């Protein structure tokens, strides 16, 4: 028979509670503030920008050294040096779609888990990619400027656009985002092909083993891969020339995947048809030459900035932190398979 | 036994040829000139703008009175009076997607056939409708302006857009164009409903028997119907208020389907969320108040202006003329069913 609890009138001792886990924020958590969302209870968030210490000194402070998790929005690198200096850190949570700012190898070596943004961004990014492609082909932004400056009335009809239906569109990097872009463009009657590190056995789209061959056989290319050493400047002058005078490039990946200087030159010279760009090599700087071209659409790295998606993202950050510190599986862990997919699948 | 042809050495008489049919052009055929396409051989095209006579006098000239076909781009009305004055005319060919410029009843009464643009425009119009909706929701044109004026660098992050996926989109007029818009938006994860004169038995989208109810139950509305007496100002203040502060209206039909003055007022006051407009009540005039709003996208009635579609359109015009004057069926006749579909189906 189980022993009954004693009831001697005294209150039971409070359960011994673990102090709230310390989470180092590398930067003001702007995804939360953009939608007026408070940071969650149950954690002690370290805010280096509120400290009188320079960031580097803050990292060496007792406060930082006790941090058990690092939260990065994707702009601030999580380097091997930083990881060495934060010996208690066992988790990196990032809200970025890419992982190029994190020393993933060092995380693995040190047994630091990584929680990423999962599929939260996928739909918004795919929507913007299609929006940029329609905009460039049909000259939406350019014709909007034409109307706003009164030219429709004074100068008459605007230049012709180009039809989306029937266009051969090449997806560079057929991960989750690339697949969603392809699915949407199929509904417009586009012919989809792709380039990725390896052919996907379950996919019926035409596969090209290199991006130059893809460009040669396409009217438009959509960059859906992450930035890695392999994809840096993968879209070079030769690839852009293969895309050609009527070819369009859309980039919702990362700026440095394209050799921007070459792209700008070819756009100015009319050797490349057009570009829809959400990302640039030196954001928020945009090459001056692009600002006056009517065959480009310039988006300020906003592929994922909708309140709906930010809300889902904040849920995911909180969910990952809570899961990790309750010894439950992460909601969106970076696994080897995931690395393939966000890197360049 | 059949008699053999005589062979007395004389050449056979030339076959008696009908003179080329006269086709009255109401205006310079700009669809042809936009893609540098010559008018076809085999017809005598009457060009009133080359005559010293005023248009009205030209219509009474012997030349015009002998016209067997009338070609209208859609800007020039084909009135009962005109038809009465052109007694030989047996065909009206129009390159317009709408038929509101033609007195269809009078054509019927007089036995004048009408050849329309058929489905040539459908894909381009549907593409632009989706492009306008993405643009308004994700603020593409507005953010392009933001980048071009240097604000990304000087002012920082641009305002949030709104997610397309999950939006409840109502199609007004589920003809061919409406169906193509719906098909595309389904690929983005939108929930489609529609309003039309009658419920379509073969369609699974939710049907609303009036446009006010549609607006009440939707986040965005896309106008895909033609302009008729019934659809004139169908989108009035009450409908727009039902769509609401976050609601978006896209119009690729005809300007006067919306009560433009009310729409402008509600947009300015923030009572309506946004608008993507390819058509206006008094084109090419656009209400001054719209020119500075960031929640509207203004397109200069370009829904169908791609070289690919113009080329198909010119093929269709030529094909219809050739068929008609060879006593073959028109390629794209206006039938009662077609009238339903382009009017308001």
XYZ file of C-alpha atoms in Angstrom:
690
model
C 0.000 0.000 0.000
C 1.373 3.382 -0.935
C 2.215 5.692 1.891
C -0.193 8.585 2.256
C 1.202 12.090 2.226
C 1.760 13.490 5.636
C -0.681 16.120 6.623
C 0.826 17.828 9.550
C -0.688 21.231 8.721
C 2.501 22.716 7.236
C 2.379 23.885 3.537
C 4.400 21.661 1.179
C 7.793 23.128 0.229
C 7.693 24.970 -3.136
C 9.077 22.862 -6.015
C 12.651 23.807 -6.691
C 12.551 25.909 -9.858
C 15.295 26.253 -12.367
C 16.197 29.924 -13.035
C 14.828 31.159 -16.385
C 17.175 30.235 -19.221
C 19.324 33.089 -20.451
C 18.911 33.918 -24.137
C 21.415 36.265 -25.754
C 19.780 38.516 -28.345
C 22.394 39.616 -30.857
C 20.177 42.483 -31.934
C 16.864 44.057 -31.085
C 14.307 41.346 -31.970
C 12.687 43.366 -34.724
C 10.449 40.536 -35.951
C 8.662 40.767 -32.617
C 8.507 44.547 -32.536
C 7.303 44.794 -36.161
C 4.034 43.205 -35.064
C 4.059 44.643 -31.522
C 4.616 41.226 -30.026
C 6.248 41.105 -26.583
C 9.085 38.678 -25.927
C 7.835 35.582 -24.119
C 7.875 35.142 -20.364
C 9.969 32.400 -18.796
C 13.317 33.505 -20.248
C 15.897 36.058 -19.331
C 16.735 37.916 -22.531
C 20.161 39.536 -22.598
C 20.176 42.777 -24.602
C 23.727 43.850 -25.401
C 22.516 47.130 -26.926
C 21.222 48.179 -23.514
C 24.628 47.573 -21.915
C 27.209 50.344 -21.613
C 29.809 47.791 -22.753
C 30.817 47.509 -26.403
C 29.379 44.316 -27.908
C 32.705 42.525 -27.862
C 33.228 43.271 -24.178
C 29.639 42.328 -23.429
C 30.320 38.896 -24.904
C 33.032 38.394 -22.277
C 30.801 39.505 -19.394
C 29.546 37.044 -16.808
C 26.000 37.678 -18.037
C 26.766 36.648 -21.598
C 28.951 33.729 -20.591
C 25.934 32.265 -18.797
C 23.747 32.461 -21.913
C 22.277 29.097 -22.818
C 20.810 30.153 -26.139
C 21.648 32.658 -28.880
C 18.939 34.365 -30.883
C 19.985 35.754 -34.268
C 17.791 37.410 -36.860
C 20.207 36.544 -39.623
C 22.026 39.834 -39.953
C 24.442 39.125 -37.094
C 26.938 36.342 -37.692
C 27.192 33.494 -35.208
C 30.897 32.792 -35.521
C 33.176 30.082 -34.200
C 34.813 32.705 -31.986
C 31.461 33.725 -30.508
C 30.554 30.108 -29.817
C 33.907 29.538 -28.060
C 33.271 32.555 -25.859
C 29.777 31.426 -24.874
C 30.511 28.047 -23.303
C 27.002 27.532 -21.904
C 25.246 28.093 -25.228
C 23.571 24.912 -26.404
C 21.099 26.378 -28.909
C 21.097 28.922 -31.723
C 17.645 30.131 -32.776
C 17.581 32.028 -36.037
C 14.670 33.745 -37.723
C 16.476 33.869 -41.051
C 15.520 31.694 -43.995
C 19.210 31.291 -44.823
C 21.931 29.865 -42.583
C 24.919 31.536 -44.193
C 25.429 33.754 -41.130
C 25.940 30.780 -38.804
C 29.105 28.699 -38.533
C 27.149 25.489 -38.800
C 30.239 23.259 -38.736
C 31.378 24.787 -35.442
C 27.889 24.354 -34.000
C 27.993 20.690 -34.920
C 31.479 20.268 -33.464
C 30.370 21.806 -30.183
C 27.007 20.029 -30.080
C 25.077 23.281 -30.342
C 21.599 22.718 -31.792
C 20.180 25.090 -34.392
C 16.523 25.965 -34.771
C 15.697 27.671 -38.062
C 12.665 29.343 -39.551
C 11.405 26.063 -40.973
C 8.780 26.464 -43.668
C 7.321 29.624 -42.183
C 8.545 31.818 -45.025
C 7.988 29.466 -47.917
C 4.653 30.747 -49.206
C 5.464 34.439 -48.853
C 8.791 34.060 -50.622
C 7.244 32.022 -53.425
C 4.436 34.588 -53.797
C 6.933 37.422 -54.066
C 9.023 35.539 -56.621
C 5.981 35.129 -58.857
C 4.943 38.730 -58.225
C 8.393 39.966 -59.255
C 8.363 37.844 -62.409
C 4.909 39.106 -63.454
C 5.979 42.654 -62.616
C 9.122 42.527 -64.772
C 7.427 40.787 -67.718
C 4.252 42.872 -67.680
C 6.051 46.077 -66.549
C 3.660 46.663 -63.662
C 5.826 48.956 -61.533
C 7.102 50.789 -64.600
C 3.592 51.377 -65.942
C 2.417 52.478 -62.502
C 5.163 55.125 -62.561
C 4.043 56.066 -66.088
C 0.478 56.673 -64.922
C 1.549 58.512 -61.755
C 3.671 60.991 -63.647
C 0.787 61.761 -66.016
C 2.386 60.197 -69.103
C -0.597 58.032 -70.020
C -2.609 61.154 -70.720
C 0.200 63.177 -72.268
C 2.266 60.544 -74.120
C -0.312 57.868 -74.906
C 0.120 54.154 -74.803
C 2.814 52.527 -72.710
C 5.344 50.019 -74.028
C 4.305 46.405 -74.482
C 5.020 43.841 -71.813
C 5.687 40.158 -72.389
C 3.360 37.200 -71.858
C 3.958 34.924 -68.860
C 2.112 31.913 -70.262
C 4.365 29.599 -72.240
C 7.557 31.044 -70.776
C 10.279 28.534 -69.953
C 11.127 29.234 -66.328
C 14.157 27.688 -64.641
C 14.249 27.248 -60.869
C 17.713 27.362 -59.307
C 17.537 25.269 -56.140
C 14.435 23.107 -55.973
C 13.910 23.065 -52.195
C 10.579 23.859 -50.555
C 10.553 27.446 -51.853
C 11.560 26.431 -55.367
C 8.836 23.795 -55.410
C 6.220 26.340 -54.365
C 7.379 28.794 -57.031
C 7.149 26.023 -59.626
C 3.662 25.002 -58.468
C 2.397 28.579 -58.820
C 4.004 29.132 -62.234
C 2.538 25.906 -63.577
C -0.903 27.439 -63.007
C 0.145 30.257 -65.375
C 1.099 27.813 -68.109
C 4.868 28.144 -67.711
C 7.197 25.297 -68.647
C 9.288 24.539 -65.554
C 12.826 23.192 -65.433
C 15.405 23.302 -62.670
C 18.998 23.022 -61.630
C 20.090 21.632 -58.310
C 23.032 19.664 -56.981
C 21.324 16.460 -57.901
C 18.322 15.393 -59.933
C 15.206 14.856 -57.838
C 13.794 11.449 -58.638
C 10.222 12.364 -57.692
C 10.044 15.510 -59.836
C 8.831 15.603 -63.449
C 10.387 18.980 -64.366
C 13.362 18.918 -66.711
C 16.652 18.818 -64.821
C 19.803 20.574 -66.023
C 23.077 19.524 -64.431
C 24.509 23.032 -64.559
C 23.075 26.495 -64.294
C 24.539 27.659 -67.621
C 22.621 24.975 -69.457
C 19.487 25.920 -67.512
C 19.883 29.564 -68.540
C 20.464 28.590 -72.172
C 17.142 26.764 -72.200
C 15.035 29.260 -70.268
C 13.305 32.619 -70.743
C 13.483 33.361 -67.032
C 15.392 32.090 -64.030
C 14.277 32.267 -60.404
C 16.998 31.970 -57.736
C 15.539 29.973 -54.855
C 18.694 28.593 -53.254
C 20.623 29.679 -50.204
C 24.015 31.356 -50.176
C 26.937 28.973 -49.738
C 30.491 28.915 -50.986
C 29.219 26.937 -53.954
C 26.435 29.355 -54.846
C 28.410 32.593 -54.342
C 28.475 34.354 -57.741
C 27.074 31.187 -59.314
C 25.052 33.472 -61.605
C 27.978 35.032 -63.424
C 28.364 36.915 -66.693
C 28.288 33.766 -68.814
C 25.076 32.519 -67.237
C 23.423 35.911 -67.677
C 24.538 36.109 -71.311
C 23.067 32.640 -71.843
C 19.771 33.950 -70.446
C 20.035 36.700 -73.017
C 18.528 39.970 -74.215
C 14.960 38.886 -73.521
C 15.797 36.840 -70.441
C 14.649 37.752 -66.964
C 16.311 36.936 -63.663
C 14.454 36.911 -60.356
C 16.393 36.699 -57.100
C 14.647 35.979 -53.818
C 17.650 34.022 -52.481
C 20.614 36.097 -51.439
C 22.300 38.986 -53.241
C 25.789 37.504 -53.626
C 24.460 34.475 -55.537
C 24.511 36.824 -58.550
C 27.628 38.672 -59.635
C 25.811 41.962 -59.199
C 28.346 44.139 -60.965
C 28.158 42.017 -64.109
C 24.363 41.859 -63.926
C 24.079 45.636 -63.668
C 26.377 46.115 -66.647
C 24.404 43.648 -68.786
C 21.077 45.219 -67.807
C 22.354 48.691 -68.672
C 23.744 47.456 -71.988
C 20.543 45.607 -72.873
C 22.329 42.256 -72.916
C 19.982 40.981 -70.219
C 16.234 41.518 -70.542
C 15.187 42.334 -67.005
C 15.508 41.578 -63.317
C 13.244 41.327 -60.285
C 15.386 41.625 -57.187
C 14.461 41.292 -53.540
C 18.099 40.907 -52.452
C 21.347 42.692 -53.244
C 25.028 42.259 -52.567
C 25.372 45.226 -50.203
C 21.948 45.814 -48.697
C 20.476 48.312 -48.142
C 22.679 49.761 -50.878
C 21.366 49.203 -54.393
C 23.568 49.898 -57.420
C 22.841 53.438 -58.602
C 22.494 52.346 -62.238
C 19.450 50.188 -61.410
C 17.451 53.064 -59.958
C 16.550 54.512 -63.350
C 16.023 51.305 -65.337
C 12.453 50.416 -66.324
C 13.288 46.747 -66.868
C 14.078 46.055 -63.221
C 11.878 45.821 -60.152
C 13.574 46.580 -56.859
C 12.218 45.159 -53.623
C 13.871 46.007 -50.283
C 14.418 42.406 -49.040
C 10.761 42.137 -48.083
C 10.040 38.623 -49.301
C 8.833 37.487 -45.918
C 7.516 40.618 -44.293
C 3.826 40.081 -43.847
C 2.165 40.261 -40.425
C 0.707 36.799 -40.907
C 4.127 35.260 -41.476
C 5.852 37.295 -38.762
C 3.247 36.101 -36.299
C 3.875 32.483 -37.290
C 7.608 33.137 -37.051
C 7.369 34.531 -33.505
C 5.254 31.525 -32.518
C 7.994 29.308 -33.893
C 10.802 31.115 -32.027
C 8.910 30.875 -28.742
C 7.959 27.274 -29.463
C 11.566 26.311 -30.175
C 12.871 27.980 -27.014
C 10.168 26.385 -24.871
C 10.677 22.973 -26.422
C 14.449 23.079 -26.044
C 14.388 24.067 -22.403
C 11.715 21.482 -21.623
C 13.909 18.797 -23.198
C 11.419 18.300 -26.008
C 12.342 18.061 -29.699
C 12.839 21.371 -31.517
C 9.921 22.378 -33.762
C 12.205 23.318 -36.660
C 15.637 21.784 -36.101
C 18.404 22.164 -38.648
C 19.166 18.618 -39.661
C 21.531 17.443 -42.349
C 18.564 17.053 -44.690
C 17.387 20.544 -43.826
C 20.837 21.948 -44.466
C 20.702 20.432 -47.923
C 17.348 21.991 -48.535
C 18.056 25.527 -47.353
C 21.595 25.498 -48.673
C 21.266 24.437 -52.248
C 19.100 21.456 -52.892
C -18.217 9.276 -120.421
C -17.360 12.803 -119.282
C -16.600 15.243 -122.077
C -12.937 16.150 -122.327
C -11.974 19.801 -122.185
C -11.552 21.317 -125.581
C -8.021 21.983 -126.497
C -8.184 24.381 -129.392
C -4.921 26.131 -128.489
C -6.571 29.214 -126.916
C -5.737 29.927 -123.231
C -8.669 29.309 -120.848
C -10.488 32.470 -119.770
C -9.324 33.732 -116.382
C -11.705 32.797 -113.544
C -14.049 35.648 -112.777
C -12.798 37.117 -109.516
C -14.872 38.919 -106.940
C -13.422 42.342 -106.086
C -11.659 42.355 -102.719
C -14.141 42.901 -99.901
C -14.203 46.402 -98.476
C -13.457 46.642 -94.775
C -14.107 49.932 -93.004
C -11.503 50.652 -90.338
C -13.021 52.945 -87.722
C -9.558 53.886 -86.528
C -5.932 53.221 -87.319
C -5.494 49.506 -86.610
C -3.056 50.013 -83.759
C -2.957 46.359 -82.723
C -1.307 45.650 -86.051
C 1.059 48.583 -85.911
C 2.101 47.892 -82.322
C 3.800 44.719 -83.540
C 4.715 46.061 -87.004
C 2.269 43.725 -88.660
C 0.955 44.775 -92.093
C -2.750 44.546 -92.850
C -3.542 41.398 -94.839
C -3.776 41.260 -98.622
C -7.037 40.368 -100.278
C -9.103 43.173 -98.731
C -9.660 46.813 -99.499
C -9.298 48.636 -96.205
C -11.098 51.970 -95.995
C -9.219 54.471 -93.835
C -11.466 57.410 -92.944
C -8.576 59.255 -91.277
C -6.851 59.495 -94.657
C -9.915 61.106 -96.245
C -10.356 64.891 -96.354
C -13.979 64.320 -95.331
C -15.019 64.522 -91.695
C -15.791 61.033 -90.356
C -19.541 61.589 -90.438
C -19.448 62.656 -94.086
C -17.104 59.800 -94.916
C -19.721 57.366 -93.592
C -22.153 58.696 -96.218
C -19.639 58.398 -99.077
C -20.042 55.792 -101.796
C -16.824 54.154 -100.574
C -18.126 53.620 -97.073
C -21.601 52.608 -98.186
C -20.018 49.736 -100.103
C -18.190 48.441 -97.005
C -19.001 44.824 -96.282
C -17.259 44.649 -92.921
C -16.509 47.022 -90.064
C -13.353 46.687 -88.017
C -13.435 48.266 -84.551
C -10.748 48.166 -81.900
C -13.240 48.778 -79.168
C -12.788 52.466 -78.637
C -15.082 53.501 -81.502
C -18.765 52.703 -81.010
C -20.597 50.684 -83.639
C -24.006 52.312 -83.316
C -27.434 51.560 -84.743
C -27.137 54.740 -86.780
C -23.816 53.643 -88.262
C -25.210 50.232 -89.155
C -28.191 51.828 -90.868
C -25.877 53.993 -92.947
C -23.690 51.044 -94.018
C -26.278 48.856 -95.748
C -23.736 46.409 -97.209
C -22.039 45.661 -93.880
C -22.599 42.063 -92.883
C -19.791 41.655 -90.346
C -18.335 43.553 -87.427
C -14.866 42.433 -86.352
C -13.754 43.754 -82.999
C -10.426 43.324 -81.255
C -11.870 44.337 -77.916
C -12.448 41.882 -75.104
C -15.680 43.683 -74.244
C -18.669 44.282 -76.507
C -20.118 47.322 -74.772
C -19.144 49.561 -77.720
C -21.281 47.592 -80.198
C -25.047 47.819 -80.532
C -25.385 44.062 -80.457
C -29.196 44.116 -80.592
C -29.147 46.173 -83.784
C -26.553 43.810 -85.312
C -28.846 40.897 -84.551
C -31.872 42.678 -85.982
C -29.998 43.422 -89.196
C -28.345 39.999 -89.442
C -24.860 41.464 -89.034
C -22.437 38.876 -87.670
C -19.940 39.808 -84.960
C -16.475 38.322 -84.585
C -14.873 39.034 -81.232
C -11.456 38.498 -79.687
C -12.449 35.063 -78.437
C -10.156 33.699 -75.764
C -7.071 35.428 -77.099
C -6.809 37.776 -74.135
C -7.825 35.410 -71.380
C -4.400 34.387 -70.081
C -2.846 37.841 -70.224
C -5.774 39.435 -68.422
C -5.795 36.719 -65.754
C -2.019 37.085 -65.300
C -2.330 40.813 -64.832
C -5.192 40.419 -62.347
C -3.029 38.154 -60.195
C -0.039 40.462 -60.648
C -2.090 43.454 -59.491
C -3.380 41.566 -56.452
C 0.129 40.459 -55.405
C 1.393 43.975 -56.028
C -1.247 45.633 -53.835
C -0.985 43.074 -51.018
C 2.813 42.851 -51.008
C 3.298 46.548 -51.921
C 5.611 45.747 -54.824
C 5.287 48.995 -56.787
C 5.293 51.062 -53.606
C 8.436 49.365 -52.301
C 10.093 49.744 -55.709
C 9.477 53.488 -55.449
C 10.851 53.368 -51.895
C 14.096 51.799 -53.091
C 14.398 54.084 -56.133
C 14.132 57.251 -54.077
C 16.854 56.018 -51.710
C 14.586 55.551 -48.701
C 15.688 51.998 -47.942
C 19.140 53.274 -47.113
C 18.049 56.499 -45.417
C 14.802 55.501 -43.685
C 15.259 51.794 -43.071
C 12.709 49.042 -43.383
C 9.620 49.470 -45.520
C 6.077 48.896 -44.264
C 4.760 45.348 -44.025
C 2.683 43.876 -46.812
C -0.026 41.274 -46.413
C 0.076 37.541 -47.147
C -1.711 36.248 -50.241
C -2.047 32.642 -49.032
C -5.261 32.028 -47.144
C -6.937 35.170 -48.466
C -10.605 34.822 -49.389
C -10.817 36.094 -52.947
C -14.135 36.746 -54.672
C -14.406 36.676 -58.449
C -17.088 38.900 -59.953
C -18.130 37.292 -63.229
C -16.930 33.714 -63.566
C -16.473 33.562 -67.332
C -13.283 32.316 -68.982
C -11.157 35.104 -67.520
C -12.637 34.696 -64.045
C -12.017 30.967 -64.191
C -8.370 31.499 -65.144
C -7.892 34.012 -62.319
C -9.414 31.508 -59.895
C -7.196 28.686 -61.162
C -4.066 30.782 -60.644
C -5.073 31.986 -57.184
C -5.845 28.469 -56.026
C -2.163 27.666 -56.572
C -1.362 30.411 -54.046
C -3.642 28.885 -51.421
C -6.468 31.416 -51.737
C -10.045 30.470 -50.921
C -12.125 31.277 -53.997
C -15.759 32.316 -54.141
C -17.718 34.106 -56.851
C -20.745 36.068 -57.840
C -22.411 35.774 -61.207
C -25.906 36.060 -62.577
C -26.469 32.411 -61.866
C -24.745 29.656 -59.943
C -22.532 27.464 -62.120
C -23.438 23.841 -61.544
C -19.999 22.512 -62.497
C -18.015 24.795 -60.189
C -17.058 23.964 -56.606
C -16.301 27.538 -55.489
C -18.760 29.140 -53.085
C -21.435 31.121 -54.918
C -22.922 34.340 -53.571
C -26.168 35.536 -55.165
C -25.217 39.197 -54.806
C -21.989 41.120 -54.915
C -22.536 42.749 -51.514
C -22.630 39.363 -49.860
C -19.515 38.356 -51.805
C -17.683 41.452 -50.573
C -18.784 40.822 -46.979
C -17.217 37.372 -47.112
C -14.000 38.234 -48.953
C -10.609 39.867 -48.311
C -10.244 40.775 -51.981
C -12.493 41.040 -55.020
C -11.424 40.721 -58.653
C -13.726 42.247 -61.273
C -13.698 39.937 -64.293
C -17.028 40.794 -65.914
C -17.868 42.981 -68.879
C -19.604 46.341 -68.762
C -23.343 46.199 -69.269
C -26.256 48.218 -67.974
C -26.494 45.715 -65.144
C -22.825 45.929 -64.159
C -22.473 49.734 -64.452
C -21.529 50.998 -60.944
C -22.323 47.543 -59.575
C -19.371 48.050 -57.197
C -20.836 50.935 -55.246
C -20.076 52.504 -51.881
C -21.922 49.825 -49.929
C -20.065 46.998 -51.634
C -16.712 48.706 -51.043
C -17.555 49.333 -47.384
C -18.457 45.647 -47.065
C -15.005 44.817 -48.432
C -13.629 47.044 -45.711
C -10.494 48.691 -44.358
C -8.264 45.727 -45.181
C -10.103 44.755 -48.349
C -8.560 44.987 -51.797
C -10.325 45.502 -55.105
C -8.788 44.554 -58.446
C -10.424 45.718 -61.677
C -9.398 44.267 -65.021
C -12.941 44.555 -66.439
C -14.075 48.071 -67.294
C -13.724 51.275 -65.298
C -17.418 52.147 -64.927
C -18.198 48.832 -63.216
C -16.886 50.572 -60.071
C -18.310 53.850 -58.835
C -14.876 55.428 -59.131
C -15.652 58.595 -57.209
C -16.811 56.611 -54.183
C -13.872 54.230 -54.441
C -11.384 57.103 -54.504
C -12.989 58.697 -51.465
C -12.924 55.439 -49.491
C -9.293 54.766 -50.448
C -8.260 58.255 -49.374
C -10.165 57.936 -46.091
C -8.722 54.499 -45.364
C -12.157 52.864 -45.465
C -10.984 50.593 -48.273
C -7.664 48.761 -47.985
C -6.279 48.984 -51.500
C -6.909 48.763 -55.226
C -5.179 47.350 -58.301
C -6.678 49.047 -61.340
C -6.074 48.426 -65.025
C -9.199 50.344 -66.063
C -10.767 53.672 -65.127
C -13.971 55.548 -65.757
C -12.450 58.259 -67.970
C -9.304 56.766 -69.512
C -6.636 57.932 -69.944
C -7.580 60.254 -67.093
C -6.919 58.844 -63.650
C -8.320 60.541 -60.534
C -5.654 62.883 -59.176
C -6.091 61.602 -55.611
C -4.921 58.112 -56.605
C -1.565 59.306 -57.932
C -0.052 59.751 -54.486
C -1.564 56.755 -52.689
C 0.750 53.857 -51.820
C -2.123 51.392 -51.439
C -3.091 51.510 -55.106
C -1.422 50.162 -58.234
C -2.259 51.965 -61.450
C -1.970 50.189 -64.781
C -2.725 52.033 -68.041
C -5.284 49.543 -69.459
C -2.503 47.185 -70.507
C -4.041 43.867 -69.484
C -3.703 42.437 -72.973
C -0.744 44.242 -74.435
C 1.919 41.636 -74.955
C 3.447 40.963 -78.390
C 2.533 37.282 -78.100
C -1.139 38.066 -77.560
C -1.237 40.863 -80.138
C 0.193 38.485 -82.705
C -2.493 35.918 -81.894
C -5.088 38.662 -82.059
C -4.003 39.821 -85.517
C -4.057 36.191 -86.688
C -7.602 35.975 -85.395
C -8.744 39.182 -87.135
C -7.300 38.034 -90.443
C -8.691 34.531 -89.927
C -12.178 35.872 -89.221
C -12.168 38.140 -92.292
C -10.904 35.354 -94.546
C -13.380 32.838 -93.160
C -16.336 35.172 -93.477
C -15.633 36.110 -97.081
C -15.008 32.475 -98.002
C -18.402 31.562 -96.539
C -16.770 29.565 -93.787
C -17.713 29.727 -90.097
C -16.171 32.584 -88.131
C -13.284 31.565 -85.877
C -14.611 33.535 -82.907
C -18.270 34.368 -83.483
C -20.322 36.200 -80.893
C -23.057 33.766 -80.018
C -25.686 34.106 -77.322
C -23.583 31.918 -75.064
C -20.547 34.064 -75.781
C -22.519 37.210 -75.019
C -23.367 35.741 -71.639
C -19.748 34.970 -71.026
C -18.241 38.310 -72.018
C -21.136 40.281 -70.593
C -21.579 39.040 -67.104
C -21.671 35.317 -66.653
